[in-house]
Amino acid sequence: MPKITYVTADGARTEVEAPVGSTVMENAIKNMVQGIEAECGGACACATCHVYVDEAWTGKTGSPEPMEEDMLDFAYDVKPNSRLSCQIKVTDELDGLIVHVPERQA
């Protein structure tokens, strides 16, 4: 199973095994990663699962679709590598993915 590492704003790291086909957000919630709220449950209807994709992984996770970009307008401290974790599907190619959780959610 692919592994994802979540790095919180205080530097704490949580590494989880993530089933292919799940989302980065689902795995954060299942493993109680601090800072991922996911108020809408993964419907791309809020910005409370905002993460920063580690620069080494932005090419593999892709760019946000227009609906996700619209929701990112409501996120806290958006950067070029900002994504909603509910929109990143886990694939074998994402084994080793590192995402950083912002200081706070919107």
PDB file of N, CA and C in Angstrom:
ATOM      1  N   MET A   1       0.837  -1.185   0.000  1.00  0.00           N
ATOM      2  CA  MET A   1       0.000   0.000   0.000  1.00  0.00           C
ATOM      3  C   MET A   1       0.886   1.255   0.000  1.00  0.00           C
ATOM      4  N   PRO A   2       0.496   2.280  -0.747  1.00  0.00           N
ATOM      5  CA  PRO A   2       1.260   3.523  -0.737  1.00  0.00           C
ATOM      6  C   PRO A   2       1.272   4.153   0.655  1.00  0.00           C
ATOM      7  N   LYS A   3       2.356   4.846   0.952  1.00  0.00           N
ATOM      8  CA  LYS A   3       2.481   5.548   2.224  1.00  0.00           C
ATOM      9  C   LYS A   3       2.392   7.046   1.978  1.00  0.00           C
ATOM     10  N   ILE A   4       1.706   7.734   2.890  1.00  0.00           N
ATOM     11  CA  ILE A   4       1.589   9.193   2.854  1.00  0.00           C
ATOM     12  C   ILE A   4       2.111   9.714   4.183  1.00  0.00           C
ATOM     13  N   THR A   5       2.899  10.776   4.123  1.00  0.00           N
ATOM     14  CA  THR A   5       3.362  11.437   5.339  1.00  0.00           C
ATOM     15  C   THR A   5       2.695  12.803   5.428  1.00  0.00           C
ATOM     16  N   TYR A   6       2.042  13.040   6.564  1.00  0.00           N
ATOM     17  CA  TYR A   6       1.410  14.318   6.870  1.00  0.00           C
ATOM     18  C   TYR A   6       2.317  15.041   7.858  1.00  0.00           C
ATOM     19  N   VAL A   7       2.645  16.297   7.558  1.00  0.00           N
ATOM     20  CA  VAL A   7       3.488  17.092   8.435  1.00  0.00           C
ATOM     21  C   VAL A   7       2.644  18.268   8.918  1.00  0.00           C
ATOM     22  N   THR A   8       2.409  18.327  10.232  1.00  0.00           N
ATOM     23  CA  THR A   8       1.592  19.411  10.784  1.00  0.00           C
ATOM     24  C   THR A   8       2.424  20.683  10.917  1.00  0.00           C
ATOM     25  N   ALA A   9       1.759  21.790  11.174  1.00  0.00           N
ATOM     26  CA  ALA A   9       2.430  23.087  11.257  1.00  0.00           C
ATOM     27  C   ALA A   9       3.517  23.112  12.330  1.00  0.00           C
ATOM     28  N   ASP A  10       3.364  22.282  13.369  1.00  0.00           N
ATOM     29  CA  ASP A  10       4.387  22.236  14.425  1.00  0.00           C
ATOM     30  C   ASP A  10       5.503  21.240  14.120  1.00  0.00           C
ATOM     31  N   GLY A  11       5.471  20.629  12.944  1.00  0.00           N
ATOM     32  CA  GLY A  11       6.524  19.726  12.515  1.00  0.00           C
ATOM     33  C   GLY A  11       6.293  18.259  12.830  1.00  0.00           C
ATOM     34  N   ALA A  12       5.203  17.936  13.526  1.00  0.00           N
ATOM     35  CA  ALA A  12       4.912  16.531  13.829  1.00  0.00           C
ATOM     36  C   ALA A  12       4.598  15.796  12.530  1.00  0.00           C
ATOM     37  N   ARG A  13       5.102  14.587  12.413  1.00  0.00           N
ATOM     38  CA  ARG A  13       4.920  13.783  11.198  1.00  0.00           C
ATOM     39  C   ARG A  13       4.091  12.545  11.522  1.00  0.00           C
ATOM     40  N   THR A  14       3.143  12.252  10.646  1.00  0.00           N
ATOM     41  CA  THR A  14       2.338  11.037  10.755  1.00  0.00           C
ATOM     42  C   THR A  14       2.417  10.326   9.418  1.00  0.00           C
ATOM     43  N   GLU A  15       2.924   9.099   9.423  1.00  0.00           N
ATOM     44  CA  GLU A  15       3.000   8.311   8.190  1.00  0.00           C
ATOM     45  C   GLU A  15       1.912   7.243   8.241  1.00  0.00           C
ATOM     46  N   VAL A  16       1.131   7.148   7.177  1.00  0.00           N
ATOM     47  CA  VAL A  16       0.044   6.171   7.126  1.00  0.00           C
ATOM     48  C   VAL A  16       0.118   5.375   5.830  1.00  0.00           C
ATOM     49  N   GLU A  17      -0.422   4.170   5.884  1.00  0.00           N
ATOM     50  CA  GLU A  17      -0.602   3.370   4.677  1.00  0.00           C
ATOM     51  C   GLU A  17      -1.978   3.712   4.131  1.00  0.00           C
ATOM     52  N   ALA A  18      -2.047   4.011   2.841  1.00  0.00           N
ATOM     53  CA  ALA A  18      -3.279   4.501   2.226  1.00  0.00           C
ATOM     54  C   ALA A  18      -3.713   3.582   1.087  1.00  0.00           C
ATOM     55  N   PRO A  19      -4.931   3.056   1.150  1.00  0.00           N
ATOM     56  CA  PRO A  19      -5.410   2.200   0.063  1.00  0.00           C
ATOM     57  C   PRO A  19      -5.521   2.965  -1.260  1.00  0.00           C
ATOM     58  N   VAL A  20      -5.117   2.324  -2.333  1.00  0.00           N
ATOM     59  CA  VAL A  20      -5.278   2.903  -3.669  1.00  0.00           C
ATOM     60  C   VAL A  20      -6.771   3.153  -3.899  1.00  0.00           C
ATOM     61  N   GLY A  21      -7.089   4.322  -4.444  1.00  0.00           N
ATOM     62  CA  GLY A  21      -8.477   4.685  -4.717  1.00  0.00           C
ATOM     63  C   GLY A  21      -9.091   5.549  -3.639  1.00  0.00           C
ATOM     64  N   SER A  22      -8.495   5.573  -2.458  1.00  0.00           N
ATOM     65  CA  SER A  22      -8.978   6.457  -1.396  1.00  0.00           C
ATOM     66  C   SER A  22      -8.424   7.857  -1.660  1.00  0.00           C
ATOM     67  N   THR A  23      -8.748   8.810  -0.797  1.00  0.00           N
ATOM     68  CA  THR A  23      -8.199  10.155  -0.951  1.00  0.00           C
ATOM     69  C   THR A  23      -7.249  10.470   0.195  1.00  0.00           C
ATOM     70  N   VAL A  24      -6.420  11.460  -0.022  1.00  0.00           N
ATOM     71  CA  VAL A  24      -5.496  11.914   1.011  1.00  0.00           C
ATOM     72  C   VAL A  24      -6.281  12.375   2.240  1.00  0.00           C
ATOM     73  N   MET A  25      -7.437  13.008   2.031  1.00  0.00           N
ATOM     74  CA  MET A  25      -8.274  13.461   3.132  1.00  0.00           C
ATOM     75  C   MET A  25      -8.849  12.297   3.925  1.00  0.00           C
ATOM     76  N   GLU A  26      -9.375  11.284   3.237  1.00  0.00           N
ATOM     77  CA  GLU A  26      -9.962  10.135   3.924  1.00  0.00           C
ATOM     78  C   GLU A  26      -8.947   9.468   4.843  1.00  0.00           C
ATOM     79  N   ASN A  27      -7.733   9.360   4.385  1.00  0.00           N
ATOM     80  CA  ASN A  27      -6.686   8.739   5.188  1.00  0.00           C
ATOM     81  C   ASN A  27      -6.276   9.612   6.367  1.00  0.00           C
ATOM     82  N   ALA A  28      -6.318  10.923   6.188  1.00  0.00           N
ATOM     83  CA  ALA A  28      -6.020  11.824   7.304  1.00  0.00           C
ATOM     84  C   ALA A  28      -7.082  11.687   8.393  1.00  0.00           C
ATOM     85  N   ILE A  29      -8.347  11.652   7.993  1.00  0.00           N
ATOM     86  CA  ILE A  29      -9.431  11.527   8.966  1.00  0.00           C
ATOM     87  C   ILE A  29      -9.363  10.172   9.670  1.00  0.00           C
ATOM     88  N   LYS A  30      -9.184   9.120   8.906  1.00  0.00           N
ATOM     89  CA  LYS A  30      -9.125   7.762   9.466  1.00  0.00           C
ATOM     90  C   LYS A  30      -7.998   7.622  10.489  1.00  0.00           C
ATOM     91  N   ASN A  31      -6.910   8.367  10.271  1.00  0.00           N
ATOM     92  CA  ASN A  31      -5.746   8.277  11.144  1.00  0.00           C
ATOM     93  C   ASN A  31      -5.601   9.473  12.085  1.00  0.00           C
ATOM     94  N   MET A  32      -6.671  10.254  12.196  1.00  0.00           N
ATOM     95  CA  MET A  32      -6.750  11.387  13.128  1.00  0.00           C
ATOM     96  C   MET A  32      -5.582  12.364  13.008  1.00  0.00           C
ATOM     97  N   VAL A  33      -5.242  12.731  11.775  1.00  0.00           N
ATOM     98  CA  VAL A  33      -4.186  13.712  11.545  1.00  0.00           C
ATOM     99  C   VAL A  33      -4.700  15.076  12.004  1.00  0.00           C
ATOM    100  N   GLN A  34      -3.951  15.689  12.912  1.00  0.00           N
ATOM    101  CA  GLN A  34      -4.327  16.997  13.441  1.00  0.00           C
ATOM    102  C   GLN A  34      -4.317  18.056  12.342  1.00  0.00           C
ATOM    103  N   GLY A  35      -5.347  18.902  12.318  1.00  0.00           N
ATOM    104  CA  GLY A  35      -5.400  20.017  11.387  1.00  0.00           C
ATOM    105  C   GLY A  35      -6.218  19.764  10.139  1.00  0.00           C
ATOM    106  N   ILE A  36      -6.619  18.535   9.886  1.00  0.00           N
ATOM    107  CA  ILE A  36      -7.490  18.227   8.749  1.00  0.00           C
ATOM    108  C   ILE A  36      -8.899  18.065   9.307  1.00  0.00           C
ATOM    109  N   GLU A  37      -9.771  19.023   9.000  1.00  0.00           N
ATOM    110  CA  GLU A  37     -11.127  19.013   9.556  1.00  0.00           C
ATOM    111  C   GLU A  37     -12.139  18.338   8.644  1.00  0.00           C
ATOM    112  N   ALA A  38     -12.056  18.614   7.354  1.00  0.00           N
ATOM    113  CA  ALA A  38     -12.924  17.974   6.351  1.00  0.00           C
ATOM    114  C   ALA A  38     -14.409  18.085   6.700  1.00  0.00           C
ATOM    115  N   GLU A  39     -14.853  19.289   6.942  1.00  0.00           N
ATOM    116  CA  GLU A  39     -16.241  19.528   7.356  1.00  0.00           C
ATOM    117  C   GLU A  39     -17.278  19.042   6.356  1.00  0.00           C
ATOM    118  N   CYS A  40     -16.972  19.062   5.061  1.00  0.00           N
ATOM    119  CA  CYS A  40     -17.961  18.647   4.060  1.00  0.00           C
ATOM    120  C   CYS A  40     -17.862  17.161   3.736  1.00  0.00           C
ATOM    121  N   GLY A  41     -16.933  16.464   4.362  1.00  0.00           N
ATOM    122  CA  GLY A  41     -16.809  15.032   4.147  1.00  0.00           C
ATOM    123  C   GLY A  41     -16.194  14.627   2.823  1.00  0.00           C
ATOM    124  N   GLY A  42     -15.580  15.561   2.140  1.00  0.00           N
ATOM    125  CA  GLY A  42     -14.896  15.225   0.894  1.00  0.00           C
ATOM    126  C   GLY A  42     -15.653  15.577  -0.361  1.00  0.00           C
ATOM    127  N   ALA A  43     -16.644  16.457  -0.253  1.00  0.00           N
ATOM    128  CA  ALA A  43     -17.466  16.818  -1.401  1.00  0.00           C
ATOM    129  C   ALA A  43     -16.936  18.026  -2.169  1.00  0.00           C
ATOM    130  N   CYS A  44     -15.758  18.502  -1.818  1.00  0.00           N
ATOM    131  CA  CYS A  44     -15.180  19.692  -2.446  1.00  0.00           C
ATOM    132  C   CYS A  44     -16.116  20.889  -2.279  1.00  0.00           C
ATOM    133  N   ALA A  45     -16.704  20.989  -1.081  1.00  0.00           N
ATOM    134  CA  ALA A  45     -17.662  22.063  -0.795  1.00  0.00           C
ATOM    135  C   ALA A  45     -17.193  22.958   0.348  1.00  0.00           C
ATOM    136  N   CYS A  46     -15.965  22.770   0.791  1.00  0.00           N
ATOM    137  CA  CYS A  46     -15.386  23.636   1.813  1.00  0.00           C
ATOM    138  C   CYS A  46     -13.880  23.660   1.572  1.00  0.00           C
ATOM    139  N   ALA A  47     -13.130  24.249   2.452  1.00  0.00           N
ATOM    140  CA  ALA A  47     -11.675  24.279   2.278  1.00  0.00           C
ATOM    141  C   ALA A  47     -10.982  23.825   3.554  1.00  0.00           C
ATOM    142  N   THR A  48     -11.632  22.954   4.320  1.00  0.00           N
ATOM    143  CA  THR A  48     -11.094  22.565   5.621  1.00  0.00           C
ATOM    144  C   THR A  48     -10.246  21.292   5.574  1.00  0.00           C
ATOM    145  N   CYS A  49      -9.856  20.881   4.370  1.00  0.00           N
ATOM    146  CA  CYS A  49      -8.908  19.768   4.226  1.00  0.00           C
ATOM    147  C   CYS A  49      -7.707  20.233   3.403  1.00  0.00           C
ATOM    148  N   HIS A  50      -7.486  21.549   3.423  1.00  0.00           N
ATOM    149  CA  HIS A  50      -6.408  22.189   2.670  1.00  0.00           C
ATOM    150  C   HIS A  50      -5.052  21.657   3.124  1.00  0.00           C
ATOM    151  N   VAL A  51      -4.195  21.337   2.164  1.00  0.00           N
ATOM    152  CA  VAL A  51      -2.817  20.928   2.437  1.00  0.00           C
ATOM    153  C   VAL A  51      -1.893  21.589   1.421  1.00  0.00           C
ATOM    154  N   TYR A  52      -0.615  21.579   1.757  1.00  0.00           N
ATOM    155  CA  TYR A  52       0.428  21.985   0.830  1.00  0.00           C
ATOM    156  C   TYR A  52       1.138  20.713   0.386  1.00  0.00           C
ATOM    157  N   VAL A  53       1.107  20.449  -0.896  1.00  0.00           N
ATOM    158  CA  VAL A  53       1.803  19.275  -1.433  1.00  0.00           C
ATOM    159  C   VAL A  53       3.290  19.601  -1.467  1.00  0.00           C
ATOM    160  N   ASP A  54       4.100  18.713  -0.915  1.00  0.00           N
ATOM    161  CA  ASP A  54       5.545  18.894  -0.933  1.00  0.00           C
ATOM    162  C   ASP A  54       5.995  19.140  -2.372  1.00  0.00           C
ATOM    163  N   GLU A  55       6.904  20.075  -2.546  1.00  0.00           N
ATOM    164  CA  GLU A  55       7.336  20.489  -3.886  1.00  0.00           C
ATOM    165  C   GLU A  55       7.766  19.316  -4.768  1.00  0.00           C
ATOM    166  N   ALA A  56       8.360  18.308  -4.187  1.00  0.00           N
ATOM    167  CA  ALA A  56       8.821  17.156  -4.969  1.00  0.00           C
ATOM    168  C   ALA A  56       7.668  16.342  -5.547  1.00  0.00           C
ATOM    169  N   TRP A  57       6.457  16.568  -5.056  1.00  0.00           N
ATOM    170  CA  TRP A  57       5.303  15.753  -5.452  1.00  0.00           C
ATOM    171  C   TRP A  57       4.253  16.501  -6.272  1.00  0.00           C
ATOM    172  N   THR A  58       4.415  17.783  -6.487  1.00  0.00           N
ATOM    173  CA  THR A  58       3.374  18.545  -7.183  1.00  0.00           C
ATOM    174  C   THR A  58       3.119  18.048  -8.600  1.00  0.00           C
ATOM    175  N   GLY A  59       4.134  17.578  -9.279  1.00  0.00           N
ATOM    176  CA  GLY A  59       3.943  17.048 -10.631  1.00  0.00           C
ATOM    177  C   GLY A  59       3.106  15.787 -10.651  1.00  0.00           C
ATOM    178  N   LYS A  60       3.247  14.959  -9.619  1.00  0.00           N
ATOM    179  CA  LYS A  60       2.514  13.691  -9.578  1.00  0.00           C
ATOM    180  C   LYS A  60       1.085  13.846  -9.073  1.00  0.00           C
ATOM    181  N   THR A  61       0.828  14.861  -8.248  1.00  0.00           N
ATOM    182  CA  THR A  61      -0.538  15.046  -7.741  1.00  0.00           C
ATOM    183  C   THR A  61      -1.391  15.850  -8.714  1.00  0.00           C
ATOM    184  N   GLY A  62      -0.754  16.562  -9.621  1.00  0.00           N
ATOM    185  CA  GLY A  62      -1.494  17.326 -10.616  1.00  0.00           C
ATOM    186  C   GLY A  62      -1.947  18.678 -10.108  1.00  0.00           C
ATOM    187  N   SER A  63      -2.706  19.342 -10.951  1.00  0.00           N
ATOM    188  CA  SER A  63      -3.224  20.674 -10.642  1.00  0.00           C
ATOM    189  C   SER A  63      -4.690  20.588 -10.250  1.00  0.00           C
ATOM    190  N   PRO A  64      -5.143  21.565  -9.483  1.00  0.00           N
ATOM    191  CA  PRO A  64      -6.560  21.577  -9.105  1.00  0.00           C
ATOM    192  C   PRO A  64      -7.476  21.788 -10.308  1.00  0.00           C
ATOM    193  N   GLU A  65      -8.599  21.104 -10.288  1.00  0.00           N
ATOM    194  CA  GLU A  65      -9.648  21.340 -11.278  1.00  0.00           C
ATOM    195  C   GLU A  65     -10.326  22.675 -10.937  1.00  0.00           C
ATOM    196  N   PRO A  66     -11.099  23.273 -11.857  1.00  0.00           N
ATOM    197  CA  PRO A  66     -11.728  24.577 -11.596  1.00  0.00           C
ATOM    198  C   PRO A  66     -12.563  24.627 -10.308  1.00  0.00           C
ATOM    199  N   MET A  67     -13.323  23.582 -10.017  1.00  0.00           N
ATOM    200  CA  MET A  67     -14.149  23.594  -8.799  1.00  0.00           C
ATOM    201  C   MET A  67     -13.271  23.649  -7.546  1.00  0.00           C
ATOM    202  N   GLU A  68     -12.183  22.897  -7.559  1.00  0.00           N
ATOM    203  CA  GLU A  68     -11.255  22.921  -6.424  1.00  0.00           C
ATOM    204  C   GLU A  68     -10.593  24.289  -6.303  1.00  0.00           C
ATOM    205  N   GLU A  69     -10.205  24.876  -7.419  1.00  0.00           N
ATOM    206  CA  GLU A  69      -9.615  26.220  -7.396  1.00  0.00           C
ATOM    207  C   GLU A  69     -10.565  27.223  -6.763  1.00  0.00           C
ATOM    208  N   ASP A  70     -11.852  27.114  -7.097  1.00  0.00           N
ATOM    209  CA  ASP A  70     -12.850  28.010  -6.502  1.00  0.00           C
ATOM    210  C   ASP A  70     -12.903  27.847  -4.989  1.00  0.00           C
ATOM    211  N   MET A  71     -12.845  26.611  -4.511  1.00  0.00           N
ATOM    212  CA  MET A  71     -12.898  26.364  -3.067  1.00  0.00           C
ATOM    213  C   MET A  71     -11.615  26.821  -2.378  1.00  0.00           C
ATOM    214  N   LEU A  72     -10.491  26.719  -3.065  1.00  0.00           N
ATOM    215  CA  LEU A  72      -9.227  27.175  -2.483  1.00  0.00           C
ATOM    216  C   LEU A  72      -9.239  28.674  -2.203  1.00  0.00           C
ATOM    217  N   ASP A  73     -10.125  29.416  -2.866  1.00  0.00           N
ATOM    218  CA  ASP A  73     -10.264  30.846  -2.578  1.00  0.00           C
ATOM    219  C   ASP A  73     -10.656  31.087  -1.123  1.00  0.00           C
ATOM    220  N   PHE A  74     -11.244  30.088  -0.478  1.00  0.00           N
ATOM    221  CA  PHE A  74     -11.696  30.215   0.906  1.00  0.00           C
ATOM    222  C   PHE A  74     -10.687  29.646   1.907  1.00  0.00           C
ATOM    223  N   ALA A  75      -9.598  29.088   1.412  1.00  0.00           N
ATOM    224  CA  ALA A  75      -8.603  28.465   2.283  1.00  0.00           C
ATOM    225  C   ALA A  75      -7.685  29.519   2.899  1.00  0.00           C
ATOM    226  N   TYR A  76      -7.059  29.137   3.996  1.00  0.00           N
ATOM    227  CA  TYR A  76      -6.117  29.996   4.704  1.00  0.00           C
ATOM    228  C   TYR A  76      -4.737  29.899   4.058  1.00  0.00           C
ATOM    229  N   ASP A  77      -4.125  31.036   3.777  1.00  0.00           N
ATOM    230  CA  ASP A  77      -2.743  31.117   3.300  1.00  0.00           C
ATOM    231  C   ASP A  77      -2.465  30.197   2.111  1.00  0.00           C
ATOM    232  N   VAL A  78      -3.191  30.411   1.034  1.00  0.00           N
ATOM    233  CA  VAL A  78      -3.042  29.598  -0.181  1.00  0.00           C
ATOM    234  C   VAL A  78      -1.690  29.891  -0.841  1.00  0.00           C
ATOM    235  N   LYS A  79      -1.060  28.812  -1.294  1.00  0.00           N
ATOM    236  CA  LYS A  79       0.236  28.891  -1.976  1.00  0.00           C
ATOM    237  C   LYS A  79       0.120  28.166  -3.312  1.00  0.00           C
ATOM    238  N   PRO A  80       1.119  28.290  -4.180  1.00  0.00           N
ATOM    239  CA  PRO A  80       1.047  27.597  -5.472  1.00  0.00           C
ATOM    240  C   PRO A  80       0.894  26.077  -5.353  1.00  0.00           C
ATOM    241  N   ASN A  81       1.357  25.489  -4.253  1.00  0.00           N
ATOM    242  CA  ASN A  81       1.259  24.035  -4.069  1.00  0.00           C
ATOM    243  C   ASN A  81       0.075  23.637  -3.191  1.00  0.00           C
ATOM    244  N   SER A  82      -0.877  24.542  -3.008  1.00  0.00           N
ATOM    245  CA  SER A  82      -2.083  24.243  -2.221  1.00  0.00           C
ATOM    246  C   SER A  82      -3.015  23.314  -2.978  1.00  0.00           C
ATOM    247  N   ARG A  83      -3.572  22.364  -2.241  1.00  0.00           N
ATOM    248  CA  ARG A  83      -4.586  21.464  -2.782  1.00  0.00           C
ATOM    249  C   ARG A  83      -5.585  21.157  -1.678  1.00  0.00           C
ATOM    250  N   LEU A  84      -6.770  20.739  -2.080  1.00  0.00           N
ATOM    251  CA  LEU A  84      -7.719  20.177  -1.129  1.00  0.00           C
ATOM    252  C   LEU A  84      -7.441  18.686  -1.109  1.00  0.00           C
ATOM    253  N   SER A  85      -7.169  18.153   0.072  1.00  0.00           N
ATOM    254  CA  SER A  85      -6.756  16.752   0.156  1.00  0.00           C
ATOM    255  C   SER A  85      -7.864  15.792  -0.257  1.00  0.00           C
ATOM    256  N   CYS A  86      -9.117  16.260  -0.258  1.00  0.00           N
ATOM    257  CA  CYS A  86     -10.222  15.405  -0.714  1.00  0.00           C
ATOM    258  C   CYS A  86     -10.184  15.182  -2.216  1.00  0.00           C
ATOM    259  N   GLN A  87      -9.401  15.978  -2.919  1.00  0.00           N
ATOM    260  CA  GLN A  87      -9.346  15.887  -4.372  1.00  0.00           C
ATOM    261  C   GLN A  87      -8.096  15.171  -4.881  1.00  0.00           C
ATOM    262  N   ILE A  88      -7.290  14.663  -3.969  1.00  0.00           N
ATOM    263  CA  ILE A  88      -6.086  13.920  -4.368  1.00  0.00           C
ATOM    264  C   ILE A  88      -6.350  12.445  -4.130  1.00  0.00           C
ATOM    265  N   LYS A  89      -6.524  11.706  -5.220  1.00  0.00           N
ATOM    266  CA  LYS A  89      -6.750  10.261  -5.153  1.00  0.00           C
ATOM    267  C   LYS A  89      -5.418   9.545  -4.988  1.00  0.00           C
ATOM    268  N   VAL A  90      -5.393   8.576  -4.099  1.00  0.00           N
ATOM    269  CA  VAL A  90      -4.189   7.791  -3.855  1.00  0.00           C
ATOM    270  C   VAL A  90      -4.001   6.788  -4.995  1.00  0.00           C
ATOM    271  N   THR A  91      -2.806   6.785  -5.550  1.00  0.00           N
ATOM    272  CA  THR A  91      -2.407   5.823  -6.574  1.00  0.00           C
ATOM    273  C   THR A  91      -1.078   5.215  -6.139  1.00  0.00           C
ATOM    274  N   ASP A  92      -0.675   4.145  -6.788  1.00  0.00           N
ATOM    275  CA  ASP A  92       0.626   3.550  -6.492  1.00  0.00           C
ATOM    276  C   ASP A  92       1.757   4.549  -6.725  1.00  0.00           C
ATOM    277  N   GLU A  93       1.571   5.453  -7.685  1.00  0.00           N
ATOM    278  CA  GLU A  93       2.594   6.444  -8.007  1.00  0.00           C
ATOM    279  C   GLU A  93       2.795   7.456  -6.888  1.00  0.00           C
ATOM    280  N   LEU A  94       1.845   7.540  -5.966  1.00  0.00           N
ATOM    281  CA  LEU A  94       1.957   8.504  -4.861  1.00  0.00           C
ATOM    282  C   LEU A  94       2.593   7.892  -3.612  1.00  0.00           C
ATOM    283  N   ASP A  95       3.158   6.696  -3.731  1.00  0.00           N
ATOM    284  CA  ASP A  95       3.838   6.078  -2.591  1.00  0.00           C
ATOM    285  C   ASP A  95       4.997   6.969  -2.151  1.00  0.00           C
ATOM    286  N   GLY A  96       4.942   7.439  -0.906  1.00  0.00           N
ATOM    287  CA  GLY A  96       5.956   8.345  -0.375  1.00  0.00           C
ATOM    288  C   GLY A  96       5.521   9.798  -0.345  1.00  0.00           C
ATOM    289  N   LEU A  97       4.303  10.075  -0.806  1.00  0.00           N
ATOM    290  CA  LEU A  97       3.777  11.443  -0.847  1.00  0.00           C
ATOM    291  C   LEU A  97       3.924  12.124   0.509  1.00  0.00           C
ATOM    292  N   ILE A  98       4.320  13.394   0.473  1.00  0.00           N
ATOM    293  CA  ILE A  98       4.413  14.218   1.684  1.00  0.00           C
ATOM    294  C   ILE A  98       3.517  15.429   1.489  1.00  0.00           C
ATOM    295  N   VAL A  99       2.626  15.657   2.444  1.00  0.00           N
ATOM    296  CA  VAL A  99       1.791  16.860   2.436  1.00  0.00           C
ATOM    297  C   VAL A  99       1.958  17.577   3.768  1.00  0.00           C
ATOM    298  N   HIS A 100       1.885  18.893   3.717  1.00  0.00           N
ATOM    299  CA  HIS A 100       2.024  19.728   4.904  1.00  0.00           C
ATOM    300  C   HIS A 100       0.663  20.334   5.228  1.00  0.00           C
ATOM    301  N   VAL A 101       0.297  20.286   6.494  1.00  0.00           N
ATOM    302  CA  VAL A 101      -0.977  20.824   6.952  1.00  0.00           C
ATOM    303  C   VAL A 101      -0.747  22.281   7.360  1.00  0.00           C
ATOM    304  N   PRO A 102      -1.595  23.206   6.884  1.00  0.00           N
ATOM    305  CA  PRO A 102      -1.400  24.612   7.257  1.00  0.00           C
ATOM    306  C   PRO A 102      -1.618  24.839   8.757  1.00  0.00           C
ATOM    307  N   GLU A 103      -1.192  25.994   9.186  1.00  0.00           N
ATOM    308  CA  GLU A 103      -1.325  26.384  10.594  1.00  0.00           C
ATOM    309  C   GLU A 103      -2.774  26.303  11.075  1.00  0.00           C
ATOM    310  N   ARG A 104      -3.695  26.660  10.179  1.00  0.00           N
ATOM    311  CA  ARG A 104      -5.118  26.556  10.502  1.00  0.00           C
ATOM    312  C   ARG A 104      -5.899  26.383   9.210  1.00  0.00           C
ATOM    313  N   GLN A 105      -7.132  25.939   9.339  1.00  0.00           N
ATOM    314  CA  GLN A 105      -8.013  25.782   8.191  1.00  0.00           C
ATOM    315  C   GLN A 105      -8.931  27.007   8.100  1.00  0.00           C
ATOM    316  N   ALA A 106      -9.567  27.191   6.969  1.00  0.00           N
ATOM    317  CA  ALA A 106     -10.438  28.344   6.747  1.00  0.00           C
ATOM    318  C   ALA A 106     -11.641  28.298   7.660  1.00  0.00           C
TER     319      ALA A 106
END
